[in-house]
PDB file of C-alpha atoms in Angstrom:
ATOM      1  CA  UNK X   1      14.043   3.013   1.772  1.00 48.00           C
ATOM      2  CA  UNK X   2      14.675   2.549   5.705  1.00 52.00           C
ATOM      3  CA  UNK X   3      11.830   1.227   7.237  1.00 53.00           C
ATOM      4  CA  UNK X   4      12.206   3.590  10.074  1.00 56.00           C
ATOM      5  CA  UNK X   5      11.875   6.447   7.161  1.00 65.00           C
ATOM      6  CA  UNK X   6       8.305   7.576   6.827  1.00 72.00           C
ATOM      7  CA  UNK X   7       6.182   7.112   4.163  1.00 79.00           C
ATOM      8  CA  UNK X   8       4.387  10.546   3.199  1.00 85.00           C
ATOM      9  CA  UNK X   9       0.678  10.175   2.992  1.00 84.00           C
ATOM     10  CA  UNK X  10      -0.738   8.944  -0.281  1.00 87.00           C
ATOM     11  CA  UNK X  11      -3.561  10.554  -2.363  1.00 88.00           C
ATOM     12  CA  UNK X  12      -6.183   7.773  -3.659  1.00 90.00           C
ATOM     13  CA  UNK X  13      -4.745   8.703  -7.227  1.00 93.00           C
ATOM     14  CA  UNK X  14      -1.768   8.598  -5.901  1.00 94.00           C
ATOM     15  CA  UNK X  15      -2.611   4.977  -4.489  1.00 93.00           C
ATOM     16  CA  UNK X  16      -4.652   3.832  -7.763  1.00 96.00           C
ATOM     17  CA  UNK X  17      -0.859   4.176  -9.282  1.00 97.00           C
ATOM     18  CA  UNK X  18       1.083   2.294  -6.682  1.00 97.00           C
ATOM     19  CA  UNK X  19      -1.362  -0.341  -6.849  1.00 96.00           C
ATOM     20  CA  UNK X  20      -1.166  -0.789 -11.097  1.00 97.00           C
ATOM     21  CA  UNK X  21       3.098  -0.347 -10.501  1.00 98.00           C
ATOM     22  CA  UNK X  22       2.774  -2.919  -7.533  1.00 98.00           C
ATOM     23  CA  UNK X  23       1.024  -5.242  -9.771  1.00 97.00           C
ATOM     24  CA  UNK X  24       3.027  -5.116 -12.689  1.00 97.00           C
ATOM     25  CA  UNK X  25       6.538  -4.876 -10.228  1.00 95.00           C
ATOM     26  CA  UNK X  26       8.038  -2.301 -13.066  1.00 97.00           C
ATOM     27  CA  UNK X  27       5.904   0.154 -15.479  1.00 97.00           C
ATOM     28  CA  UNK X  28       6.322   2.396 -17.902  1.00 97.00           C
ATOM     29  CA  UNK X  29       4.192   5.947 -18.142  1.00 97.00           C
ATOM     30  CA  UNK X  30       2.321   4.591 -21.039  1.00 96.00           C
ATOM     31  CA  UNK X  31       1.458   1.468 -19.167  1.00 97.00           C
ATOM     32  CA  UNK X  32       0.170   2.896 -16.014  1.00 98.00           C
ATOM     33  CA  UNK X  33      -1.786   5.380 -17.721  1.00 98.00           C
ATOM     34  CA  UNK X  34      -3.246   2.829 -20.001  1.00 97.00           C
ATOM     35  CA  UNK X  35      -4.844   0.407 -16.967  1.00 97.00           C
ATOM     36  CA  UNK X  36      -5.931   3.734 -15.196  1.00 97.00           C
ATOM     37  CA  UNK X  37      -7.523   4.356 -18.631  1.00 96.00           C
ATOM     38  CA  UNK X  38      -9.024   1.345 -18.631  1.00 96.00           C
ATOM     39  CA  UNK X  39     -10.762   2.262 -15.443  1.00 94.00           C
ATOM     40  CA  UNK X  40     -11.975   6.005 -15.538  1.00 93.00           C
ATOM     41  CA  UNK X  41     -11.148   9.180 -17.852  1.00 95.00           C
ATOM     42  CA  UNK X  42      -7.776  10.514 -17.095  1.00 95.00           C
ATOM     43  CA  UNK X  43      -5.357  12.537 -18.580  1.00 96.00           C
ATOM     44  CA  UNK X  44      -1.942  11.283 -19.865  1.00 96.00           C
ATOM     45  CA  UNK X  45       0.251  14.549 -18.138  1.00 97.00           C
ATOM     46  CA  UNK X  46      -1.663  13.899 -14.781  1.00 96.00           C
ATOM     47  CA  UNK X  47      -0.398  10.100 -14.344  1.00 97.00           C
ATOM     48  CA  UNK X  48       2.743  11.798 -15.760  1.00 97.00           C
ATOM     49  CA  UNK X  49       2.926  14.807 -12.774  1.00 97.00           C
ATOM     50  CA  UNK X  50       1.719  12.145 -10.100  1.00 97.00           C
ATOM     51  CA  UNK X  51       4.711   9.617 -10.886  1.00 98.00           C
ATOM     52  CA  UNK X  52       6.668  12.459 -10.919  1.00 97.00           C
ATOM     53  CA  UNK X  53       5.530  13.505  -7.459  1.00 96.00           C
ATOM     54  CA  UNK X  54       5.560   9.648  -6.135  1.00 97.00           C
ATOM     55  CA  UNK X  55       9.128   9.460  -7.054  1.00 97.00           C
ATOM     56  CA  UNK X  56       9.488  12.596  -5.104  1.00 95.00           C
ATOM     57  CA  UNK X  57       7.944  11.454  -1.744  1.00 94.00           C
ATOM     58  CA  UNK X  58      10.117   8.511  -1.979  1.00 94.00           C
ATOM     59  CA  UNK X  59       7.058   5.860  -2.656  1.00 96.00           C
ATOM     60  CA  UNK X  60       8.556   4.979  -6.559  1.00 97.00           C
ATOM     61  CA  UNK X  61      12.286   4.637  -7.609  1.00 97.00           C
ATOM     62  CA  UNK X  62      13.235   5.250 -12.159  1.00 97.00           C
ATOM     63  CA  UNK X  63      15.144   4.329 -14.454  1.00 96.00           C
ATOM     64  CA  UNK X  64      15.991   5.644 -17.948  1.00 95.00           C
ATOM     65  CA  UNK X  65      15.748   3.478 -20.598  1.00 95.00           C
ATOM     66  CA  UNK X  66      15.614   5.001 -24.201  1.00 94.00           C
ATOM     67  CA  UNK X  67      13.060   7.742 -23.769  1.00 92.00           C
ATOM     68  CA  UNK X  68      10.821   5.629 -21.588  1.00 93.00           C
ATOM     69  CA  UNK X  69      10.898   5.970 -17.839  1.00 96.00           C
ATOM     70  CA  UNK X  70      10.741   2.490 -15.772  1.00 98.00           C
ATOM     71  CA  UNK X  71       9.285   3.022 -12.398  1.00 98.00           C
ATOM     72  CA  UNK X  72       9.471   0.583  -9.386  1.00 98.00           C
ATOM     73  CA  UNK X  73       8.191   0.555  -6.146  1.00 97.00           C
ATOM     74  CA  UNK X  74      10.675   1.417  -3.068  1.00 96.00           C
ATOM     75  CA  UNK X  75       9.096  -0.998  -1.116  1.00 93.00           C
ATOM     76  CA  UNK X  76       6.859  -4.108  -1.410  1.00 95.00           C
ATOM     77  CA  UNK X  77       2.781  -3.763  -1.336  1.00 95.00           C
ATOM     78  CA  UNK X  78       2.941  -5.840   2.240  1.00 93.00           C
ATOM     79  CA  UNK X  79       5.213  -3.676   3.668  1.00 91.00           C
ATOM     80  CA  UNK X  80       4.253   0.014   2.361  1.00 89.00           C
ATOM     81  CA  UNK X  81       0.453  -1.229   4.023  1.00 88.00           C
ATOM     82  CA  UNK X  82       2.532  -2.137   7.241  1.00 88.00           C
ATOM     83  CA  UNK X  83       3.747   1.062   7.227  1.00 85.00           C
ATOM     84  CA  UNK X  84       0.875   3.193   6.482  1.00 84.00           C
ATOM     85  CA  UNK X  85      -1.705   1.401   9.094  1.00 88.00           C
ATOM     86  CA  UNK X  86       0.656   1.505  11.620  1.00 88.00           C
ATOM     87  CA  UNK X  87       0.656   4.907  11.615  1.00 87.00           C
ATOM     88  CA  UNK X  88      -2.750   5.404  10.981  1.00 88.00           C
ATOM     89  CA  UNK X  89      -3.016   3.189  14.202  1.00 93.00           C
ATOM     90  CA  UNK X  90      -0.255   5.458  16.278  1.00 93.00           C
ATOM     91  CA  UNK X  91      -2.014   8.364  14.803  1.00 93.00           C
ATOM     92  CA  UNK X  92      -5.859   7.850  15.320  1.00 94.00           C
ATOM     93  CA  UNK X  93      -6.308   5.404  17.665  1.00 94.00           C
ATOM     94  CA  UNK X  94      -3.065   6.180  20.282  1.00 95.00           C
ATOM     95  CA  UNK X  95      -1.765   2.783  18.814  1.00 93.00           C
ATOM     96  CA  UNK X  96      -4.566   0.643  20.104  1.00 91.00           C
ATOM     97  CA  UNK X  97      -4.669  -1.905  17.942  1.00 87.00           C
ATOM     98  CA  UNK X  98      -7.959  -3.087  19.529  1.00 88.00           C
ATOM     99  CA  UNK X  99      -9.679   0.674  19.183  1.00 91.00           C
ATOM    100  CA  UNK X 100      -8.913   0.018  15.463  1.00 90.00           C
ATOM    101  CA  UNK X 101     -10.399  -3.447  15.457  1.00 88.00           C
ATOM    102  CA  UNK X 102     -14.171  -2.578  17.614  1.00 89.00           C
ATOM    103  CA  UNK X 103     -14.419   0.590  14.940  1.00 91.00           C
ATOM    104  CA  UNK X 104     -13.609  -1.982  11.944  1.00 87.00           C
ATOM    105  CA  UNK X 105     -16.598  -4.740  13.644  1.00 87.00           C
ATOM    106  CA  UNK X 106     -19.060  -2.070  14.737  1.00 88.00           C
ATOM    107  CA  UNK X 107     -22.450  -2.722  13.241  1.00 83.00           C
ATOM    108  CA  UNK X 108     -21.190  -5.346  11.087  1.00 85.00           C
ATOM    109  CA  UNK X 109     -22.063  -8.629  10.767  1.00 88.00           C
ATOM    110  CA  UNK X 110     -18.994 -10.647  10.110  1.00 87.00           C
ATOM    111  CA  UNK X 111     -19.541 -14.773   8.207  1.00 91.00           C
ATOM    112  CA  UNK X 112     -18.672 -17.698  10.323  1.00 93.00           C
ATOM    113  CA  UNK X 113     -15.487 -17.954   7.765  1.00 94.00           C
ATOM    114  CA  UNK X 114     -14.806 -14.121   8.224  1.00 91.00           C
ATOM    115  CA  UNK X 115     -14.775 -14.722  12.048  1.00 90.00           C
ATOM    116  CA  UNK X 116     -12.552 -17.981  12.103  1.00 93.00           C
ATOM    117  CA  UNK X 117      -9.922 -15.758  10.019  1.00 93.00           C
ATOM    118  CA  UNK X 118      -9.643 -13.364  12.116  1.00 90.00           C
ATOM    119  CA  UNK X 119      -9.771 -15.658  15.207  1.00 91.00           C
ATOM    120  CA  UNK X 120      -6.468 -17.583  13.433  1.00 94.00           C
ATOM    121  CA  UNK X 121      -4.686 -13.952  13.021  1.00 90.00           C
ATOM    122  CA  UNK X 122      -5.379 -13.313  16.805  1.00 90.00           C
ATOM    123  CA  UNK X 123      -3.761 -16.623  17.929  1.00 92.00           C
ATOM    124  CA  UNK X 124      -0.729 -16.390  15.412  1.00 92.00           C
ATOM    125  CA  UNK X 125      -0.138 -12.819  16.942  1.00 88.00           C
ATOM    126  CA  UNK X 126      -0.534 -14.058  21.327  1.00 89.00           C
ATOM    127  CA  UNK X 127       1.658 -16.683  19.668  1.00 88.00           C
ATOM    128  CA  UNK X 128       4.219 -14.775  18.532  1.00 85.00           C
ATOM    129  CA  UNK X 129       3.953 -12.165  21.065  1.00 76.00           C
ATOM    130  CA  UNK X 130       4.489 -15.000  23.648  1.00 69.00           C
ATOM    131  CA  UNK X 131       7.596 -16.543  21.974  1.00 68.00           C
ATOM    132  CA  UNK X 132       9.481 -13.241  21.853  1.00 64.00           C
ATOM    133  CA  UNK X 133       9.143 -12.721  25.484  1.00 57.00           C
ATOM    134  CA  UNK X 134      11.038 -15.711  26.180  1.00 58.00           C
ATOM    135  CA  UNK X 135      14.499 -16.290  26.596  1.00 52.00           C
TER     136      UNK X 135
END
């Protein structure tokens, strides 16, 4: 999938799946449905209908193999969350990464190892910000 394609929106179902195919890289019906199982009730035909309708939106690729169905992810974990906060970013906060940022920190206390992250992120990204502005 083109990364200038848009992902549709996911359901959290929908995401509990991408997550179990993500970790697995390749999975079978019967195996996502078993490690949702593991978590919560659910039936068999729903994992079945929402694979179905992941495949649709473009989110899982399939293959035949037998009478077992082997899906894949279209695009990596890193990337598909790329994708998705960017536009919730564009979308919500008129692509102000900071206005996401102050929301995320408001009223929270954040650890002294928390903070020194975060402060490492910023300067990676002035850092790489700067370098692509120069010749």
């Amino acid at each position: 999938m083109d990364e200038s394609e848009p992902l549709a929106a996911l359901s959290v179902a929908q995401s509990e799946i991408m997550n179990v195919v993500w970790d697995r890289t390749e999975a079978t019906l019967g195996q996502v449905w078993a490690a949702l199982a593991e978590r919560r009730t659910v039936a068999r035909n729903t994992v079945q209908t929402q694979l179905t309708r992941l495949v649709e939106k473009g989110w899982l690729l399939h293959r035949a193999e037998g009478n077992a169905f082997y899906y894949r992810p279209s695009v990596p974990r890193g990337e598909a969350r790329s994708r998705v906060v960017r536009r919730f970013v564009d979308a919500v906060f008129g692509g102000s990464a900071e206005g996401l940022v102050m929301t995320l920190l408001d009223g929270r206390t954040l650890s002294r190892e928390e903070a020194d992250r975060i402060r490492a992120m910023i300067e990676r990204a002035e850092e790489s910000g700067s370098q692509e502005g120069q010749p």
